[in-house]
XYZ file of C-alpha atoms in Angstrom:
663
model
C 66.951 -58.470 -59.598
C 65.663 -61.620 -57.737
C 67.336 -63.212 -55.032
C 67.977 -66.318 -57.342
C 70.146 -64.624 -59.473
C 72.946 -64.478 -56.385
C 73.129 -68.316 -56.416
C 73.577 -68.857 -60.160
C 77.001 -68.980 -61.519
C 78.294 -65.531 -62.430
C 80.781 -64.852 -65.439
C 83.075 -61.935 -66.111
C 83.769 -61.747 -69.976
C 87.338 -61.549 -71.401
C 86.768 -58.202 -72.580
C 86.242 -56.857 -69.040
C 89.538 -55.186 -67.991
C 91.027 -53.640 -64.746
C 93.493 -51.083 -64.919
C 95.315 -49.378 -62.065
C 95.575 -45.859 -62.283
C 97.036 -44.895 -59.116
C 96.379 -43.357 -55.771
C 97.746 -39.573 -57.193
C 95.080 -39.196 -59.837
C 92.451 -37.939 -57.674
C 89.974 -40.677 -58.163
C 89.834 -44.382 -57.100
C 92.775 -46.277 -57.754
C 91.199 -48.808 -60.443
C 89.362 -48.298 -63.468
C 86.833 -51.470 -64.476
C 86.333 -51.087 -68.345
C 83.907 -52.799 -70.654
C 85.733 -52.731 -73.681
C 82.996 -53.768 -76.126
C 80.410 -51.575 -74.882
C 82.749 -48.353 -73.844
C 81.385 -48.445 -70.415
C 83.916 -47.564 -67.712
C 83.656 -46.609 -63.901
C 86.091 -46.031 -61.154
C 86.421 -48.618 -58.341
C 88.171 -49.055 -55.002
C 90.463 -52.088 -54.132
C 87.676 -53.790 -52.347
C 85.251 -53.456 -55.217
C 88.129 -55.087 -57.572
C 89.078 -57.864 -55.019
C 85.156 -58.384 -55.233
C 85.126 -58.691 -58.916
C 88.358 -61.048 -59.017
C 86.767 -63.270 -56.695
C 83.943 -63.607 -58.968
C 86.228 -64.203 -62.058
C 87.777 -67.117 -60.136
C 84.998 -68.758 -58.501
C 81.612 -67.598 -60.310
C 80.139 -67.845 -56.613
C 78.675 -64.304 -55.228
C 78.625 -66.054 -51.465
C 82.353 -66.908 -52.171
C 82.915 -63.330 -53.147
C 81.091 -61.944 -50.240
C 82.983 -64.184 -47.629
C 86.720 -63.411 -49.201
C 86.038 -59.497 -49.252
C 84.105 -59.244 -46.194
C 81.485 -56.885 -48.028
C 78.066 -56.738 -45.985
C 75.032 -58.253 -48.077
C 73.535 -55.119 -48.908
C 76.436 -53.259 -50.082
C 77.566 -56.574 -52.293
C 74.154 -56.550 -53.713
C 74.593 -52.965 -55.150
C 77.994 -53.573 -56.132
C 76.844 -56.787 -58.189
C 73.835 -54.945 -59.360
C 76.133 -52.074 -61.122
C 78.576 -54.621 -62.398
C 75.626 -56.342 -63.930
C 74.160 -53.077 -65.350
C 77.471 -52.149 -67.156
C 77.716 -55.754 -68.675
C 81.029 -56.394 -66.304
C 79.185 -59.814 -64.838
C 76.697 -61.759 -66.514
C 74.280 -64.237 -64.832
C 72.186 -66.601 -66.877
C 68.752 -65.873 -67.054
C 69.192 -62.212 -65.977
C 68.841 -59.317 -68.289
C 68.984 -55.534 -67.831
C 65.418 -55.356 -67.509
C 65.522 -57.454 -64.208
C 68.307 -55.043 -62.805
C 67.432 -52.129 -60.487
C 67.648 -49.111 -62.501
C 69.952 -46.198 -61.559
C 67.925 -43.414 -59.819
C 68.687 -40.372 -61.322
C 66.967 -37.213 -60.010
C 64.049 -36.232 -61.884
C 65.290 -32.576 -61.991
C 68.669 -33.667 -63.298
C 66.631 -35.211 -66.311
C 64.938 -32.186 -66.822
C 67.800 -30.223 -67.241
C 69.747 -32.696 -69.081
C 68.874 -35.971 -71.142
C 71.047 -37.772 -73.324
C 70.472 -39.947 -76.242
C 73.371 -42.544 -77.348
C 73.445 -42.929 -81.017
C 76.494 -44.388 -82.541
C 80.362 -45.255 -82.015
C 82.647 -42.610 -83.330
C 85.847 -44.508 -82.826
C 86.219 -45.077 -86.701
C 85.645 -41.249 -87.653
C 88.221 -40.226 -84.830
C 90.946 -42.666 -86.137
C 90.764 -41.061 -89.516
C 91.544 -37.901 -87.941
C 94.395 -39.437 -85.580
C 96.939 -37.140 -87.114
C 95.145 -33.792 -86.710
C 94.769 -35.046 -82.890
C 98.325 -35.672 -82.387
C 99.331 -32.124 -84.034
C 96.867 -30.216 -82.362
C 97.294 -31.573 -78.820
C 101.263 -30.797 -79.123
C 103.390 -28.179 -78.191
C 103.303 -26.865 -81.774
C 99.431 -26.838 -82.006
C 99.109 -25.362 -78.615
C 101.580 -22.414 -79.649
C 99.380 -22.113 -82.836
C 96.349 -21.986 -81.286
C 97.526 -19.267 -79.059
C 99.262 -17.009 -81.632
C 95.838 -17.613 -83.831
C 93.913 -16.711 -80.733
C 96.216 -13.236 -80.262
C 95.544 -12.569 -83.929
C 91.790 -12.701 -83.880
C 91.476 -10.838 -80.946
C 93.806 -7.988 -81.993
C 91.812 -8.027 -85.475
C 88.581 -7.523 -83.806
C 89.991 -4.708 -81.368
C 91.274 -2.756 -84.497
C 87.846 -2.668 -86.251
C 85.732 -1.262 -83.716
C 83.574 0.067 -86.309
C 83.014 -2.861 -88.072
C 82.172 -4.896 -84.833
C 79.516 -2.188 -83.644
C 78.039 -2.805 -87.301
C 77.927 -6.551 -87.025
C 76.480 -6.413 -83.382
C 73.666 -4.163 -84.758
C 72.776 -6.572 -87.386
C 71.943 -9.307 -85.004
C 68.127 -8.142 -84.278
C 67.739 -7.400 -87.832
C 68.597 -11.314 -89.248
C 66.277 -12.891 -91.546
C 65.403 -16.368 -92.391
C 68.562 -16.741 -94.549
C 70.536 -15.489 -91.991
C 69.065 -17.601 -89.194
C 69.450 -20.901 -91.581
C 73.329 -20.050 -92.149
C 73.940 -19.506 -88.279
C 71.965 -22.651 -87.600
C 74.391 -24.518 -90.084
C 77.593 -22.891 -89.100
C 76.570 -23.565 -85.400
C 75.823 -26.965 -85.813
C 78.993 -27.661 -87.566
C 80.967 -26.121 -84.861
C 79.433 -28.052 -82.284
C 80.316 -31.255 -84.088
C 83.836 -29.945 -84.155
C 83.656 -29.706 -80.314
C 82.741 -32.836 -79.678
C 85.272 -34.314 -81.844
C 87.754 -32.446 -80.127
C 86.661 -34.579 -77.004
C 87.381 -37.753 -79.072
C 90.730 -36.624 -80.613
C 91.910 -35.756 -77.466
C 90.591 -38.744 -75.674
C 92.185 -40.985 -78.438
C 95.605 -39.107 -78.573
C 95.750 -39.414 -74.401
C 95.327 -43.143 -74.813
C 97.814 -43.503 -77.422
C 100.449 -41.782 -75.288
C 99.545 -43.972 -71.940
C 99.796 -47.159 -74.252
C 96.174 -48.397 -73.856
C 93.521 -48.810 -76.612
C 90.896 -46.232 -76.596
C 88.113 -48.596 -77.167
C 84.345 -47.328 -78.440
C 83.855 -43.537 -78.283
C 79.751 -42.977 -78.253
C 78.361 -39.964 -79.613
C 74.832 -39.006 -79.380
C 72.494 -35.993 -78.570
C 71.794 -34.176 -75.165
C 68.958 -31.790 -74.591
C 70.343 -29.220 -72.131
C 68.052 -26.646 -70.862
C 65.752 -27.381 -73.676
C 68.402 -26.925 -76.467
C 69.751 -30.067 -78.323
C 73.692 -30.438 -78.476
C 75.632 -33.255 -79.748
C 78.007 -35.151 -76.901
C 80.523 -37.333 -76.559
C 81.348 -40.308 -74.089
C 84.999 -40.399 -72.916
C 84.458 -42.191 -69.647
C 87.279 -44.268 -70.572
C 89.702 -41.560 -69.620
C 89.602 -42.920 -66.002
C 91.998 -45.279 -67.059
C 94.781 -42.807 -67.844
C 97.315 -42.369 -65.187
C 97.336 -38.800 -64.178
C 94.821 -35.785 -63.592
C 96.384 -33.454 -66.628
C 95.668 -36.135 -69.498
C 91.694 -36.033 -68.188
C 91.978 -32.333 -67.776
C 93.287 -32.089 -71.482
C 90.187 -34.354 -72.844
C 87.743 -32.488 -70.827
C 89.092 -29.020 -72.458
C 89.543 -30.682 -75.731
C 86.483 -29.747 -77.414
C 86.642 -25.972 -76.540
C 90.433 -25.976 -77.561
C 89.609 -27.405 -81.060
C 86.275 -25.514 -81.305
C 88.181 -22.329 -80.890
C 90.520 -23.230 -83.638
C 87.629 -23.009 -85.885
C 86.308 -19.644 -83.811
C 89.627 -18.009 -84.050
C 89.742 -18.778 -87.808
C 85.899 -17.292 -88.313
C 86.950 -14.252 -86.842
C 89.885 -13.721 -88.908
C 87.692 -14.438 -91.946
C 85.162 -12.111 -91.137
C 87.608 -9.473 -90.141
C 89.674 -9.482 -93.448
C 86.828 -9.775 -95.894
C 83.768 -7.733 -96.747
C 80.057 -7.701 -95.285
C 77.823 -10.073 -96.415
C 75.327 -12.734 -95.259
C 78.229 -15.580 -94.622
C 80.265 -13.027 -92.885
C 77.571 -11.915 -90.600
C 76.580 -15.731 -89.871
C 80.166 -16.547 -89.130
C 80.739 -13.331 -86.819
C 77.387 -14.267 -85.045
C 78.292 -18.000 -84.513
C 81.978 -16.889 -83.332
C 80.523 -14.643 -80.694
C 77.800 -16.898 -79.586
C 80.200 -19.737 -79.255
C 82.413 -17.605 -76.995
C 79.720 -16.324 -74.612
C 77.936 -19.760 -74.556
C 81.529 -21.163 -73.444
C 81.678 -18.686 -70.691
C 78.137 -19.266 -69.246
C 77.817 -23.056 -69.682
C 80.662 -25.267 -71.274
C 83.157 -23.659 -68.622
C 80.571 -23.319 -65.792
C 81.524 -25.873 -63.168
C 78.155 -25.827 -61.890
C 76.682 -27.976 -64.185
C 78.098 -31.458 -65.579
C 79.752 -29.959 -68.533
C 83.343 -29.350 -69.689
C 84.211 -27.041 -66.849
C 82.866 -29.285 -64.152
C 85.276 -32.393 -65.706
C 88.282 -30.066 -66.108
C 87.608 -28.504 -62.401
C 87.183 -32.014 -60.681
C 90.215 -33.414 -62.731
C 92.615 -30.674 -61.829
C 91.369 -30.591 -58.285
C 91.268 -34.328 -57.801
C 87.530 -34.385 -56.500
C 85.916 -37.122 -58.817
C 82.162 -37.168 -58.764
C 81.922 -33.871 -56.734
C 78.280 -33.457 -57.720
C 77.392 -37.041 -56.463
C 79.321 -36.525 -53.340
C 77.899 -32.890 -52.922
C 74.429 -34.589 -52.915
C 75.309 -37.124 -50.063
C 76.980 -34.273 -48.332
C 73.599 -32.117 -48.289
C 71.655 -35.306 -47.049
C 74.208 -36.063 -44.422
C 73.975 -32.457 -43.451
C 70.072 -32.708 -43.137
C 70.442 -35.658 -41.288
C 72.562 -34.182 -38.683
C 69.981 -31.417 -38.287
C 67.319 -34.137 -37.625
C 69.381 -35.851 -35.038
C 71.171 -38.516 -36.818
C 74.409 -40.075 -35.696
C 76.219 -39.806 -39.012
C 79.781 -38.183 -39.891
C 79.953 -34.716 -40.851
C 79.664 -33.480 -44.231
C 82.369 -32.798 -46.471
C 82.303 -28.898 -46.274
C 83.776 -28.708 -50.066
C 81.047 -30.992 -51.355
C 78.477 -29.112 -49.421
C 79.617 -25.798 -50.587
C 79.732 -27.134 -54.152
C 76.159 -28.510 -53.842
C 74.671 -25.429 -52.516
C 76.292 -23.537 -55.743
C 74.766 -26.028 -57.906
C 71.400 -25.912 -56.477
C 70.994 -22.255 -56.879
C 72.517 -22.558 -60.483
C 69.498 -24.948 -61.223
C 67.137 -22.457 -59.854
C 68.706 -19.810 -62.724
C 68.263 -22.396 -65.286
C 64.757 -23.410 -64.286
C 64.077 -19.412 -63.950
C 65.164 -19.123 -67.848
C 62.930 -21.853 -68.715
C 60.102 -20.687 -66.741
C 60.728 -17.049 -68.477
C 60.797 -18.167 -72.053
C 57.432 -20.336 -71.335
C 55.702 -17.409 -69.786
C 56.498 -15.144 -72.540
C 55.112 -17.577 -74.959
C 52.054 -18.269 -72.999
C 51.477 -17.398 -69.257
C 49.044 -20.533 -68.732
C 52.303 -22.605 -70.115
C 54.216 -20.575 -67.490
C 51.983 -21.335 -64.684
C 52.641 -25.215 -65.477
C 56.356 -24.782 -65.851
C 56.154 -23.136 -62.361
C 54.425 -25.946 -60.828
C 56.847 -28.359 -62.361
C 59.835 -26.316 -61.193
C 58.487 -26.153 -57.392
C 57.843 -29.998 -57.675
C 61.315 -31.009 -59.128
C 63.407 -28.284 -56.945
C 61.622 -28.332 -53.710
C 59.032 -31.144 -53.140
C 60.914 -34.131 -54.842
C 64.416 -33.320 -53.358
C 63.124 -32.528 -49.876
C 61.020 -35.523 -49.665
C 63.882 -37.840 -51.140
C 66.446 -36.305 -48.386
C 63.871 -36.896 -45.305
C 63.379 -40.268 -46.538
C 67.204 -40.800 -46.888
C 67.752 -38.991 -43.520
C 64.974 -41.134 -41.774
C 67.280 -44.394 -43.256
C 70.333 -42.842 -41.643
C 68.636 -42.574 -38.077
C 67.414 -39.565 -37.993
C 64.829 -38.796 -34.864
C 61.299 -39.070 -35.893
C 60.182 -36.239 -33.758
C 62.586 -33.786 -35.396
C 61.451 -35.250 -38.966
C 57.668 -34.736 -37.968
C 58.764 -31.123 -36.661
C 60.407 -30.042 -40.059
C 57.453 -31.571 -42.103
C 55.180 -29.570 -39.898
C 56.927 -26.402 -40.322
C 57.010 -27.031 -44.251
C 53.118 -27.750 -43.845
C 52.669 -24.508 -41.778
C 54.440 -22.490 -44.207
C 52.367 -23.914 -47.140
C 49.033 -22.716 -45.377
C 50.407 -19.277 -44.395
C 51.338 -19.068 -48.128
C 47.575 -19.345 -49.054
C 46.245 -17.559 -46.059
C 45.129 -13.880 -47.002
C 46.756 -10.577 -45.353
C 45.878 -7.189 -45.220
C 47.751 -5.470 -48.091
C 48.145 -1.692 -48.910
C 49.931 0.413 -51.531
C 51.858 3.365 -51.535
C 51.706 6.064 -54.285
C 53.939 9.229 -54.641
C 52.509 12.443 -56.188
C 52.093 16.055 -55.288
C 49.504 18.692 -54.158
C 48.026 21.031 -57.219
C 45.975 23.975 -57.050
C 45.982 24.419 -60.717
C 44.803 22.563 -63.772
C 47.625 22.346 -66.178
C 47.049 21.936 -70.083
C 49.851 21.603 -72.520
C 49.204 23.195 -75.656
C 50.324 21.163 -78.862
C 50.307 21.980 -82.621
C 47.888 20.159 -84.842
C 48.864 21.887 -88.123
C 51.231 24.815 -89.271
C 50.030 28.107 -87.689
C 50.922 31.458 -86.184
C 51.150 31.932 -82.524
C 49.881 35.204 -81.021
C 48.689 36.461 -77.721
C 45.225 38.103 -77.161
C 44.453 41.012 -74.914
C 44.493 38.729 -71.700
C 47.806 37.327 -72.779
C 46.694 33.877 -73.788
C 47.917 31.903 -77.104
C 45.740 32.102 -80.191
C 46.740 29.494 -83.047
C 45.884 30.930 -86.371
C 46.332 29.015 -89.732
C 46.340 31.186 -92.706
C 45.775 27.903 -94.849
C 42.548 27.310 -92.946
C 41.351 30.879 -93.210
C 41.654 30.693 -96.969
C 39.987 27.541 -97.217
C 37.061 28.630 -94.936
C 36.827 31.695 -97.567
C 37.012 29.574 -100.368
C 34.349 27.091 -99.206
C 32.078 30.016 -98.122
C 32.193 31.422 -101.736
C 31.491 27.801 -103.180
C 28.468 27.870 -101.075
C 27.385 30.943 -102.252
C 27.595 30.049 -105.877
C 25.720 26.668 -105.472
C 22.977 28.570 -103.327
C 22.803 31.132 -106.365
C 22.503 28.380 -108.851
C 19.949 26.515 -106.613
C 17.739 29.734 -106.624
C 17.983 30.443 -110.275
C 17.165 26.521 -111.047
C 14.275 27.016 -108.769
C 12.342 29.195 -111.205
C 12.636 26.746 -113.864
C 12.890 23.408 -112.242
C 15.061 20.523 -113.688
C 15.548 17.045 -112.082
C 18.900 16.133 -113.211
C 20.391 19.562 -112.090
C 18.782 19.835 -108.717
C 20.200 16.446 -107.644
C 23.613 17.507 -109.182
C 23.616 20.775 -106.814
C 22.235 18.934 -103.837
C 25.168 16.646 -104.054
C 27.432 19.521 -104.137
C 25.949 20.956 -101.276
C 26.294 17.446 -99.298
C 29.851 17.546 -100.273
C 30.416 21.289 -99.116
C 28.491 20.345 -95.679
C 31.346 17.364 -95.233
C 34.089 20.166 -95.939
C 32.733 22.433 -93.792
C 32.544 19.939 -90.987
C 36.365 19.006 -91.686
C 37.437 22.656 -91.504
C 35.244 23.170 -88.059
C 36.999 20.131 -86.752
C 40.555 21.648 -87.747
C 39.713 25.121 -86.336
C 38.492 23.506 -82.938
C 41.769 21.742 -82.680
C 43.610 24.966 -83.396
C 41.332 27.002 -80.588
C 43.117 26.950 -77.184
C 40.484 26.647 -74.314
C 41.295 28.926 -71.576
C 39.684 31.191 -68.892
C 40.569 34.970 -68.499
C 42.544 34.286 -65.198
C 44.584 31.462 -66.796
C 48.318 31.769 -67.058
C 50.025 31.006 -70.193
C 53.796 29.680 -69.941
C 55.769 29.362 -73.145
C 58.452 26.317 -73.197
C 60.813 28.114 -75.614
C 61.720 31.664 -76.496
C 60.540 30.893 -80.135
C 56.903 30.247 -79.085
C 55.976 33.837 -78.024
C 53.518 35.728 -80.003
C 54.496 36.136 -83.683
C 56.092 32.683 -84.165
C 55.342 30.302 -86.644
C 54.955 26.751 -85.440
C 55.010 23.479 -87.112
C 52.971 19.860 -86.146
C 55.269 17.342 -84.678
C 57.053 19.813 -82.394
C 57.053 19.506 -78.543
C 54.277 21.303 -76.443
C 54.319 24.964 -77.249
C 53.492 25.779 -73.496
C 51.516 25.250 -70.765
C 48.068 26.991 -69.708
C 47.437 26.916 -65.781
C 43.995 27.555 -64.300
C 43.564 27.935 -60.581
C 41.205 25.311 -59.245
C 40.351 23.353 -56.027
C 43.260 21.966 -54.612
C 43.568 18.005 -55.387
C 46.244 15.357 -55.624
C 48.252 14.100 -58.575
C 49.346 10.811 -58.264
C 51.762 8.348 -60.157
C 51.558 4.524 -59.904
C 54.005 2.364 -61.819
C 52.058 1.008 -64.718
C 53.031 -2.688 -63.597
C 51.594 -2.317 -60.411
C 48.120 -0.989 -61.850
C 46.664 -4.212 -61.588
C 42.835 -5.024 -61.413
C 41.446 -5.254 -58.131
C 44.134 -2.972 -56.707
C 42.575 0.492 -57.558
C 39.366 -0.576 -58.919
C 36.311 1.938 -59.573
C 34.351 -0.141 -56.929
C 36.849 0.400 -54.248
C 35.435 3.520 -52.383
C 38.138 3.012 -49.417
C 39.754 6.498 -48.696
C 43.392 7.558 -49.170
C 45.448 8.539 -46.162
C 47.839 11.223 -47.163
C 50.765 12.781 -45.664
C 52.920 16.037 -47.151
C 56.533 15.074 -47.499
C 57.596 18.475 -46.125
C 55.201 18.191 -43.008
C 54.842 14.627 -41.857
C 52.580 15.598 -39.345
C 49.935 17.004 -41.800
C 47.647 14.020 -42.623
C 44.336 14.011 -44.356
C 42.286 11.812 -46.372
C 41.173 11.985 -50.321
C 39.192 9.865 -52.675
C 40.598 8.300 -55.612
C 38.845 9.866 -59.155
C 39.340 7.242 -61.983
C 37.717 8.228 -65.288
C 39.324 7.383 -68.828
C 39.396 11.020 -69.413
C 41.733 11.664 -66.431
C 43.898 8.748 -66.813
C 47.161 9.338 -68.549
C 50.234 7.276 -69.071
C 53.518 8.783 -69.093
C 56.947 7.008 -68.988
C 55.623 3.709 -67.529
C 53.546 5.096 -64.987
C 49.874 5.917 -64.593
C 48.638 9.588 -63.647
C 45.959 9.352 -61.071
C 43.696 12.197 -59.571
C 42.183 12.254 -56.299
C 39.890 14.987 -54.292
C 40.533 16.005 -50.891
C 38.039 15.299 -48.397
C 36.354 18.222 -46.478
C 37.057 19.909 -44.291
C 40.847 19.814 -45.122
C 43.131 20.441 -42.068
C 44.633 24.088 -41.653
C 48.009 22.841 -42.516
C 46.970 22.077 -45.853
C 45.801 25.677 -46.775
C 49.503 26.453 -45.915
C 51.207 24.167 -48.325
C 52.360 25.250 -51.726
C 51.080 23.938 -55.384
C 53.688 21.089 -56.229
C 54.293 20.184 -52.521
C 55.324 16.100 -52.589
C 52.731 13.709 -50.733
C 52.681 10.204 -50.308
C 49.367 8.570 -50.174
C 48.616 5.093 -48.682
C 45.703 3.261 -49.871
C 44.246 0.134 -48.284
C 43.936 -2.950 -51.035
C 42.217 -6.171 -50.958
C 43.751 -9.031 -48.783
C 46.103 -11.052 -50.602
C 47.769 -14.170 -49.672
C 51.777 -14.693 -49.734
C 51.280 -16.537 -52.537
C 49.337 -14.437 -54.345
C 51.635 -11.535 -53.708
C 54.597 -13.632 -55.253
C 52.521 -14.514 -58.281
C 51.825 -10.626 -58.665
C 55.531 -9.912 -58.248
C 56.571 -12.115 -60.899
C 53.862 -11.513 -63.263
C 54.960 -7.655 -62.999
C 58.440 -8.377 -63.688
C 57.604 -10.479 -66.668
C 54.861 -9.049 -68.448
C 55.077 -6.456 -71.069
C 53.475 -3.035 -70.638
C 49.797 -3.209 -70.886
C 47.963 -0.932 -73.217
C 46.171 1.800 -71.651
C 42.899 0.664 -72.258
C 43.065 -2.463 -70.364
C 44.437 -0.907 -67.106
C 40.752 -0.258 -65.652
C 38.162 -3.019 -65.539
C-alpha cells in the first residue's frame, strides 16, 4: 500500500458493526464485523477508538493524533481494516494491500478454499438446530450414545467380524465408504453452522453470512465452516458450543449408524456404515479434538480457558524467547503460550512424518523430495524468520552470528564421514548341521551307522515299471533291426526319449530322498514318530538334524534391514574382531565368508559364516560348540547424514528379497 493512501479520505461502510462483548469472554473487549462479507476479528479499545475517529473524520492523521498510536502500528491496523473491508480508500484495492504473512509450513498442513454462503441452508434447518442444542437434544444425544456403545459391547463376535472385513474391502465398499464419509462431514459442518446460528439467536444478534468451503489437511480434503462471527457473542460457553457443534451433530449420526449396524444383518451397506462410524470416532480423537492443530479441539480449549489466538501468541512467545537468548531486551515470554508452541511444533513434525512415510512408500525418490521440503519448512524457514525478528527486537549481532555459526558447523559436521562399525551376534560352531526335509511320502529307517534313510515305495515301483518298459522297447528295437521299418524305428526312438526323460525325473526324486552324511555324523530326530519305521509326509517340519564335526567356525546373524550394500560386501576383506560372551578376555580374528550357498534368511535375519584366523588362541580350544560370541566389523566411513538416512530407510523399507541382499 502506497503512502498516498493515508492522505485520502477514508470511509467506513454502514455495514461495519462494532460489538462490545465484555472483558470476561477471554478475548478482546470488542469484535469488529463486516456483515456483508462475514469477516470478524477481535479488537481492543484503542483499535476501536482508531476506527471511530476514522468514521467521524475520514482522516488517518487525525486518527493517529487522537489515539496516540505510533505510525507503524497505525499503518498495520489500517491495513488490516482495509484487508477485511472495514475501511475503504478511494483508488486502493486488496491487490494494493500487504498480504497476511502466513507461514509456509502452516499452509502445507492446511489450505482453505472459500466456496459459498451457507446461511440460507442453515436457516432452513433452524428448527433442528434449536432442538439439537437444547437440554432435550443433549439428553437425547447422551441416551443415544449410551445405547450405541452398549449395543456394540454386547456383540463382540459381530464387532470382531466387522473389523476383520476392513482389509478385505472391495471397490464397491470403498465407494460406499466414501459416500457415507462425505455425507457425515457435511453433517459435521452443518453442526457448526446450526450451533452458530442458534447461539446468535439467543444473544439477539444477526448471524450474517456463514461461509463454507474446502480445506486440505495433511493432503486430505475436508469441508469447513467459517464461524468467526462467534467472537461477537457475550461469554465463552456459546463459542465453545459452536466449536463442539460439528462433532456433536456428527455423533448423532454416528450413534444412529452404529445402532443400524447392530440391529441389522451383515451386508455391504452395514459394513460401510460401521467403518465410517469407527473411522469418524478415531479421527475425532486423533485430529478434530486435538488442540495442537487449529481444528475443533483447539477452538473449544481456547474458548473455555479464555486463551484466544493461542497459536499466534505461542509463535510470538517462541520468537521472544529466542530474542532473549540472543541478548535482546524484551519482556519474558508467556510460559503457557511457549509451552503450547513447543507441543504444536512437535505435532507438526508428526504430521509431516506421516506425509513423508506415505510418500516414501509410494516412491523413495518422492520421499527424498518430501524430506527436503520438511527440513526447509520446519527448520530452515522458521529459524531464519525467527532470527530476523529477533534481530529486529534488538538481539545482539555477535550472538546472532554465533548462533548461525553453530548451525553452519552442525550442517558441515553432518556431511563429514566418520568411522563406522557394525556388531553381529553369533555363536561358535564345531559342527555342520543339516536339517532333513521330506520331499514326498516315504518310510524313514536307520542304516547300520544309525543315519536316516528315506525310502518311497511308490518311487521304487515306478522305477521298476520304467525298467520293464525300457526292456520291452529295447527288445522291440532289436526285433525291428532284423526287418528295418522307418516308421516303427522312429516311434521306438521317440519312446526311448520319453523313457530317458522319465528316468531323469525319477533320478532327481531319488536324489531328493537321499540323505547325505558321513559315517561319523550324528542323527538327531526332532519328534518321537520320526524314528525308524515311521511313515512321513511332505509339508511337515524338519524330521531331524544331521550334525557332522568340522573345523571350528562362527555362525553370525544380522538383521536383514541392516544388511545394506557396502556394509558387508564381498570386496571388503577387513577382519572381524571376535570376543566370546562367556570369556570376554578371549579375543581372536575371523574372516567373513559370503556365498549365495551359505546365505540363509530366517525370521528377518541373515545367517552369515566366518572362518577363524590361525593360529587360534588357546582359550578358543576350551570353548564349547554353541558358545555365544560378538563380532565387530569396521565398515565404510559414513557421515551423520548418511547414518540418519540409512536409519530412516531401514525403518521404512519392506524386507528385501534374499537375492538382492548381496551386490
